[in-house]
XYZ file of C-alpha atoms in Angstrom:
351
model
C 76.994 251.516 93.192
C 77.523 250.085 96.687
C 80.806 249.564 98.565
C 80.299 245.834 97.916
C 80.019 246.495 94.205
C 83.302 248.508 94.362
C 84.973 245.724 96.435
C 83.912 243.065 93.905
C 85.092 245.113 90.959
C 88.524 245.305 92.734
C 88.651 241.630 93.664
C 87.798 240.654 90.061
C 91.136 242.216 89.025
C 93.389 239.864 91.128
C 93.298 236.686 89.144
C 94.665 238.420 86.097
C 97.572 239.701 88.239
C 98.243 236.302 89.557
C 98.273 235.161 85.975
C 100.827 237.748 85.072
C 103.047 236.622 87.954
C 102.853 232.929 87.133
C 103.507 233.736 83.445
C 106.624 235.497 84.533
C 107.912 232.291 86.248
C 107.126 230.303 83.093
C 109.390 232.583 81.088
C 112.163 231.488 83.452
C 111.366 227.828 82.783
C 110.371 227.251 86.430
C 108.795 223.836 87.161
C 105.063 223.651 87.367
C 105.057 222.615 90.982
C 106.875 225.835 91.997
C 104.497 227.891 89.975
C 101.610 226.122 91.666
C 103.064 226.883 95.115
C 103.540 230.500 94.371
C 100.012 230.876 93.074
C 98.744 229.180 96.231
C 100.735 231.646 98.461
C 99.448 234.569 96.469
C 95.772 233.437 96.690
C 95.987 232.497 100.470
C 97.771 235.601 101.647
C 96.593 238.527 99.597
C 92.954 238.877 98.941
C 91.335 237.829 102.225
C 91.406 240.964 104.192
C 89.200 244.076 104.199
C 91.273 245.475 101.235
C 90.873 249.104 102.606
C 94.411 250.032 101.615
C 94.020 248.895 98.087
C 90.574 250.352 97.548
C 91.862 253.579 98.895
C 94.076 253.989 95.828
C 90.950 253.552 93.663
C 88.828 255.938 95.753
C 91.517 258.640 95.839
C 91.963 258.388 92.103
C 88.189 258.744 91.543
C 88.185 261.963 93.581
C 91.246 263.481 92.025
C 89.787 262.749 88.567
C 86.365 264.237 89.429
C 84.596 260.975 88.832
C 81.466 259.751 90.422
C 82.586 256.081 90.947
C 85.192 253.506 89.809
C 82.558 252.402 87.197
C 83.075 255.658 85.282
C 86.472 254.609 84.156
C 87.229 252.530 81.040
C 88.364 249.031 81.711
C 91.955 249.651 80.928
C 92.261 252.769 83.034
C 90.596 251.014 85.995
C 92.920 247.999 85.615
C 95.997 250.212 85.920
C 94.679 252.001 88.998
C 93.530 248.837 90.649
C 96.942 247.225 90.001
C 98.539 249.915 92.192
C 95.905 249.119 94.767
C 96.864 245.400 94.621
C 100.554 246.386 95.013
C 99.585 247.904 98.397
C 97.828 244.679 99.333
C 100.809 242.539 98.259
C 102.899 244.770 100.385
C 100.493 244.176 103.239
C 100.612 240.422 102.696
C 104.373 240.380 102.751
C 104.393 242.295 106.144
C 101.708 240.051 107.614
C 103.352 236.660 106.766
C 106.595 237.855 108.192
C 104.968 239.553 111.202
C 102.903 236.397 112.051
C 106.211 234.371 112.251
C 107.888 236.941 114.409
C 104.847 237.114 116.748
C 104.163 233.402 116.530
C 100.623 234.152 115.759
C 98.010 231.366 115.270
C 95.482 232.763 112.956
C 95.049 235.591 110.457
C 91.896 236.643 108.764
C 90.008 233.666 110.171
C 92.353 230.991 108.877
C 95.712 229.524 110.069
C 98.667 231.791 109.541
C 100.517 230.643 106.318
C 103.620 229.437 108.242
C 101.380 227.226 110.408
C 100.240 225.175 107.415
C 102.067 221.762 107.792
C 103.796 221.811 104.358
C 104.787 225.486 104.628
C 106.581 226.063 107.993
C 109.803 228.078 107.561
C 109.295 228.238 103.685
C 107.032 231.099 104.552
C 110.140 233.305 104.914
C 110.876 232.899 101.136
C 107.194 233.131 100.425
C 107.069 236.556 102.069
C 110.010 237.766 99.965
C 108.208 236.591 96.813
C 105.062 238.417 97.801
C 107.110 241.679 97.872
C 108.914 240.878 94.769
C 105.572 240.422 93.000
C 105.011 244.191 93.370
C 108.067 245.120 91.260
C 107.379 242.418 88.696
C 103.958 243.878 88.181
C 105.101 247.452 88.119
C 107.781 246.649 85.464
C 105.216 244.884 83.194
C 102.682 247.577 83.429
C 104.365 250.920 84.222
C 107.820 250.807 82.783
C 107.109 253.190 80.028
C 105.359 255.765 82.227
C 107.008 258.978 83.187
C 106.284 258.352 86.797
C 107.574 254.763 86.958
C 110.684 255.690 88.925
C 108.446 257.689 91.300
C 106.324 254.530 91.975
C 109.482 252.368 92.546
C 111.032 255.020 94.985
C 107.735 255.473 96.795
C 107.240 251.802 97.474
C 110.815 251.253 98.406
C 110.820 254.268 100.874
C 107.559 253.226 102.535
C 108.693 249.623 102.830
C 111.811 250.668 104.568
C 109.904 253.044 106.874
C 107.478 250.305 107.889
C 110.338 247.877 108.618
C 111.996 250.529 110.859
C 108.655 250.787 112.631
C 108.636 246.999 113.152
C 112.171 247.203 114.430
C 111.181 249.810 116.943
C 108.164 247.747 118.054
C 110.195 244.549 118.402
C 112.890 246.334 120.442
C 110.448 248.128 122.695
C 107.906 245.349 123.578
C 109.322 241.824 123.087
C 106.686 239.468 124.315
C 108.787 237.534 126.695
C 110.792 240.369 128.130
C 108.569 242.956 129.948
C 110.060 246.286 130.732
C 107.633 249.191 130.898
C 110.490 251.586 131.349
C 111.068 251.336 127.661
C 107.521 252.524 126.930
C 106.392 256.136 126.424
C 103.862 258.050 124.362
C 106.721 259.570 122.254
C 108.048 255.958 121.514
C 104.552 254.820 120.668
C 104.129 257.767 118.257
C 107.282 256.775 116.425
C 106.233 253.195 116.172
C 102.845 253.647 114.770
C 103.692 256.432 112.383
C 106.494 254.278 110.865
C 104.844 250.896 111.235
C 101.319 251.846 110.201
C 100.715 255.360 109.007
C 103.067 255.471 106.092
C 101.937 252.325 104.277
C 98.331 252.245 105.343
C 97.475 255.968 104.832
C 100.159 257.835 102.905
C 101.161 255.131 100.338
C 97.643 254.549 98.853
C 97.073 258.359 98.345
C 100.548 259.003 96.986
C 100.222 256.173 94.457
C 96.903 257.635 93.301
C 98.472 261.043 93.005
C 101.267 259.854 90.785
C 99.025 257.964 88.383
C 96.491 260.808 88.253
C 99.215 263.448 87.453
C 98.711 265.410 90.683
C 102.068 264.775 92.080
C 103.852 268.090 92.737
C 106.078 267.780 95.740
C 104.130 270.368 97.514
C 100.871 268.387 97.152
C 102.610 265.216 98.225
C 103.798 266.986 101.347
C 100.304 268.379 101.927
C 98.923 264.894 101.872
C 101.639 263.548 104.238
C 101.118 266.309 106.782
C 97.602 265.167 107.331
C 97.761 261.413 106.600
C 100.593 260.520 108.973
C 98.850 261.999 112.141
C 95.590 260.561 110.794
C 97.284 257.132 110.639
C 98.548 257.669 114.222
C 94.934 258.554 115.211
C 93.710 255.395 113.535
C 96.212 253.177 115.444
C 95.408 254.826 118.742
C 91.775 254.004 118.048
C 92.795 250.381 117.461
C 94.710 250.336 120.809
C 91.734 251.892 122.595
C 89.253 249.439 121.011
C 91.467 246.394 121.835
C 90.978 247.302 125.569
C 87.630 249.060 125.792
C 85.758 247.907 122.710
C 83.058 245.260 122.693
C 84.131 241.952 121.178
C 80.904 241.745 119.234
C 81.704 245.123 117.717
C 85.415 244.740 116.946
C 85.107 241.037 115.920
C 87.812 239.735 118.393
C 88.839 239.651 122.048
C 91.520 242.163 122.782
C 94.966 240.678 123.589
C 97.185 243.743 123.886
C 97.564 243.689 127.609
C 98.631 240.058 127.893
C 100.822 240.303 124.778
C 102.840 243.187 126.210
C 101.983 245.541 123.388
C 103.379 249.026 123.496
C 99.785 250.491 123.041
C 98.497 253.919 123.475
C 96.440 252.665 126.566
C 99.338 251.454 128.630
C 101.514 254.560 127.664
C 98.737 256.944 128.629
C 98.367 254.977 131.902
C 102.083 255.279 132.714
C 102.049 259.028 132.135
C 99.100 259.532 134.534
C 99.540 256.841 137.220
C 100.502 257.056 140.877
C 103.667 255.111 142.214
C 101.185 252.591 143.609
C 99.351 252.142 140.315
C 102.683 251.931 138.474
C 103.729 248.962 140.605
C 100.511 247.121 139.836
C 101.126 247.740 136.036
C 104.802 246.669 136.393
C 103.712 243.476 138.136
C 100.788 242.520 135.971
C 101.179 243.960 132.399
C 102.244 241.526 129.707
C 101.449 238.393 131.779
C 99.474 235.542 130.303
C 96.801 235.698 133.028
C 93.187 236.874 133.028
C 93.599 237.942 136.657
C 96.708 240.113 135.901
C 94.736 241.509 132.895
C 91.873 242.555 135.051
C 94.236 244.205 137.562
C 95.611 246.372 134.715
C 92.137 247.202 133.518
C 91.068 248.240 136.904
C 94.020 250.735 136.962
C 92.938 251.961 133.509
C 89.306 252.390 134.860
C 90.520 254.352 138.024
C 92.514 256.648 135.631
C 89.407 257.195 133.644
C 91.256 256.506 130.452
C 88.037 256.295 128.479
C 87.538 260.033 129.084
C 91.114 260.712 128.412
C 90.716 258.989 124.983
C 87.483 260.956 124.205
C 89.284 264.125 124.813
C 92.143 263.105 122.619
C 89.872 262.132 119.857
C 88.053 265.446 119.841
C 91.252 267.396 119.959
C 93.042 265.445 117.176
C 90.035 265.465 114.873
C 89.629 269.246 115.313
C 93.313 269.643 114.485
C 93.059 267.527 111.454
C 90.060 269.396 110.130
C 91.860 272.715 110.613
C 94.899 271.365 108.671
C 92.661 269.905 105.870
C 90.974 273.319 105.509
C 94.288 274.901 104.956
C 94.959 272.529 102.022
C 96.035 274.406 98.786
C 93.922 273.003 95.930
C 95.475 275.345 93.255
C 97.642 272.533 91.644
C 94.817 269.822 91.412
C 94.894 268.244 94.788
C 91.606 268.153 96.540
C 90.974 268.302 100.353
C 88.016 265.889 99.739
C 90.687 263.135 99.644
C 91.722 263.934 103.212
C 88.135 264.366 104.495
C 87.222 261.017 103.025
C 89.817 259.242 105.304
C 88.914 261.220 108.316
C 85.117 260.668 107.892
C 85.801 256.945 107.659
C 87.503 256.615 110.995
C 86.212 259.395 113.188
C 84.395 257.848 116.228
C 84.580 254.312 114.693
C 83.552 251.516 117.026
C 85.158 248.548 115.141
């Protein structure tokens, strides 16, 4: 079966979950117009992305259970695993709806951000809350009698809080309208990306799959975390690098991190290596809504040979991750193949 077959199978599960959620509203006697609104929000904000996080739950479960593909599972088993994948996608939708409002973004996934639809506006704040609440409604309906139900709840609550801490650090460090590069550092960047991205994008899908597969010893969860958090940091550093140096036709967008005053790996690496003269150029031009200022920053990056600095970083971090994966103890049922599958997907990616 192809990746597209797997994606379609996963997508086919979503309408039944929407039906469960709207049914929950009906039991409260909620008017139909509110139910219709909630359904529209769920459909607009949740299934339109790459679905990598949700599919990672399924893929990890397949590896841990020694299956060849998701198609080897009975329908009922697949539905429960996929539901956990959709919980991650609902969490992602919740973050994105809120994040787009905070960043005053215009588009998301090739369509207007939810809050920018005329009839939505600030109602998107409540819609974001309801996207998050959908997770716990679905968990209660489908997992309440499972021995690991509380583990799922605590995991999702913990990772949500960690991600929101990462967002707080990001907003405090790099507000778009208050440019102060003295707040930036590689150490600060590391904290931001581990908390804002790595926990929910890399550790959460694997930990959910571990709980439902029964491979959930605390030592195995820690083994997974020890690799997946630095792997998530590496992934975000790749994103930062590609935003500046990637080709728009490869990454599918024109990079905006420089003009948006993002606390990215690129600017932090430059600040660590630059001369006083180069630092002044960056202070005067980074975060300005100007193509000319952006080009001045890029010239400093080129003079510092940041592309080579990144290549060296990538090789070093990939080697360290492989060494750590090889040290993984598989005696309790965890498999290093889970970790290799993530590393192989992102190593030297160009988009």
